[in-house]
Amino acid sequence: METTLKDGDHCTVVGGTHKGKSGTVRDINLSKTGHITITVEQQNGVCFKTLGKNVVVQTKA
């Protein structure tokens, strides 16, 4: 199941350096190499960048 990632979505990181962290998608970019990179803002206000492939969008139950 593929979900479109968009600004404001709540997500959880499932791979890479930030695995296990979650937050709100704040910025989505396409790198020169063709990879999607996103900025995630955690609830405590700390932001980090990660690859879109490492993120799962949290759906509201």
XYZ file of N, CA and C in Angstrom:
183
model
N 0.846 -1.188 0.000
C 0.000 0.000 0.000
C 0.883 1.240 0.000
N 0.775 2.041 -1.002
C 1.576 3.262 -1.142
C 0.716 4.460 -0.771
N 1.223 5.290 0.127
C 0.517 6.496 0.535
C 1.330 7.695 0.100
N 0.682 8.687 -0.484
C 1.370 9.892 -0.914
C 1.771 10.716 0.298
N 3.024 11.094 0.327
C 3.566 11.894 1.415
C 3.294 13.360 1.123
N 2.753 14.080 2.115
C 2.493 15.509 1.907
C 2.796 16.299 3.170
N 3.041 17.572 2.990
C 3.372 18.467 4.091
C 2.265 18.433 5.145
N 2.652 18.278 6.412
C 1.681 18.250 7.500
C 1.295 16.857 7.957
N 1.674 15.822 7.200
C 1.375 14.440 7.596
C 2.164 14.049 8.839
N 1.578 13.220 9.683
C 2.305 12.654 10.816
C 2.962 11.371 10.319
N 4.248 11.198 10.604
C 4.962 10.039 10.094
C 5.877 9.439 11.142
N 6.286 8.192 10.875
C 7.245 7.483 11.709
C 8.382 7.023 10.811
N 9.616 7.168 11.289
C 10.780 6.738 10.526
C 11.035 5.264 10.824
N 11.119 4.441 9.771
C 11.263 3.000 9.936
C 12.636 2.487 9.490
N 13.511 3.400 9.057
C 14.845 2.986 8.629
C 15.819 4.138 8.697
N 17.096 3.805 8.674
C 18.128 4.831 8.672
C 18.499 5.313 10.066
N 19.244 6.407 10.110
C 19.778 6.966 11.348
C 18.698 7.329 12.358
N 17.562 7.829 11.885
C 16.506 8.330 12.770
C 15.399 7.307 13.038
N 15.681 6.042 12.783
C 14.700 4.967 12.965
C 14.060 5.038 14.345
N 12.725 4.951 14.389
C 11.987 4.969 15.648
C 11.457 6.342 16.020
N 11.962 7.390 15.383
C 11.481 8.741 15.674
C 10.224 9.017 14.866
N 9.427 9.959 15.336
C 8.224 10.330 14.599
C 8.017 11.830 14.711
N 7.156 12.341 13.849
C 6.871 13.769 13.857
C 6.016 14.164 12.669
N 6.066 15.446 12.344
C 5.250 16.006 11.271
C 6.134 16.379 10.092
N 5.717 15.997 8.887
C 6.453 16.342 7.671
C 6.359 17.846 7.456
N 7.506 18.515 7.301
C 7.537 19.968 7.138
C 8.050 20.430 5.784
N 8.884 19.634 5.123
C 9.464 20.068 3.860
C 9.785 18.834 3.027
N 9.398 18.843 1.769
C 9.649 17.716 0.878
C 10.440 18.233 -0.321
N 11.565 17.588 -0.611
C 12.411 17.994 -1.734
C 12.815 16.793 -2.554
N 13.198 17.062 -3.804
C 13.751 16.038 -4.680
C 15.222 16.365 -4.871
N 16.103 15.457 -4.444
C 17.542 15.712 -4.538
C 18.017 15.606 -5.981
N 19.240 16.044 -6.223
C 19.835 15.981 -7.561
C 19.932 14.555 -8.059
N 20.054 13.609 -7.135
C 20.170 12.197 -7.505
C 18.815 11.519 -7.674
N 17.725 12.271 -7.472
C 16.391 11.732 -7.692
C 15.718 11.133 -6.470
N 16.329 11.276 -5.292
C 15.730 10.754 -4.070
C 14.873 11.824 -3.393
N 13.777 11.397 -2.775
C 12.924 12.311 -2.025
C 13.508 12.481 -0.635
N 13.737 13.735 -0.239
C 14.224 14.025 1.109
C 13.167 14.856 1.820
N 12.995 14.591 3.102
C 11.990 15.332 3.869
C 12.584 15.835 5.177
N 12.012 16.920 5.670
C 12.331 17.415 7.003
C 11.179 17.017 7.909
N 11.512 16.402 9.029
C 10.508 15.974 10.004
C 10.701 16.797 11.274
N 9.607 17.381 11.763
C 9.654 18.130 13.020
C 9.021 17.276 14.108
N 9.820 16.983 15.146
C 9.322 16.195 16.261
C 8.444 17.054 17.162
N 7.703 16.415 18.039
C 6.785 17.124 18.934
C 7.523 18.119 19.831
N 8.791 17.837 20.157
C 9.572 18.738 21.008
C 10.199 19.898 20.232
N 9.911 19.989 18.921
C 10.390 21.100 18.105
C 11.689 20.835 17.369
N 12.364 19.722 17.661
C 13.622 19.384 17.000
C 13.322 18.834 15.603
N 14.058 19.342 14.603
C 13.872 18.902 13.222
C 15.046 18.053 12.771
N 14.776 17.120 11.855
C 15.846 16.339 11.229
C 15.433 16.024 9.803
N 16.425 15.740 8.963
C 16.168 15.382 7.572
C 16.351 13.882 7.404
N 15.537 13.298 6.549
C 15.649 11.877 6.264
C 15.151 11.623 4.844
N 15.364 10.430 4.352
C 14.888 10.061 3.027
C 13.429 9.626 3.095
N 12.678 9.962 2.070
C 11.268 9.607 2.013
C 11.034 8.110 2.079
N 11.969 7.324 1.541
C 11.811 5.854 1.549
C 11.874 5.277 2.966
N 12.424 6.034 3.909
C 12.550 5.560 5.293
C 11.370 5.922 6.170
N 10.327 6.492 5.584
C 9.210 7.049 6.368
C 7.900 6.348 6.033
N 7.086 6.115 7.064
C 5.738 5.577 6.900
C 4.760 6.620 7.437
N 3.753 6.983 6.632
C 2.741 7.945 7.055
C 1.791 7.259 8.023
N 1.508 7.926 9.143
C 0.570 7.403 10.137
C -0.824 7.829 9.761
N -1.716 6.865 9.587
C -3.096 7.175 9.261
C -3.915 7.278 10.532
N -4.939 8.095 10.480
C -5.818 8.253 11.649
C -6.776 7.083 11.706
N -6.862 6.484 12.888
C -7.714 5.299 13.058
C -9.153 5.688 13.252
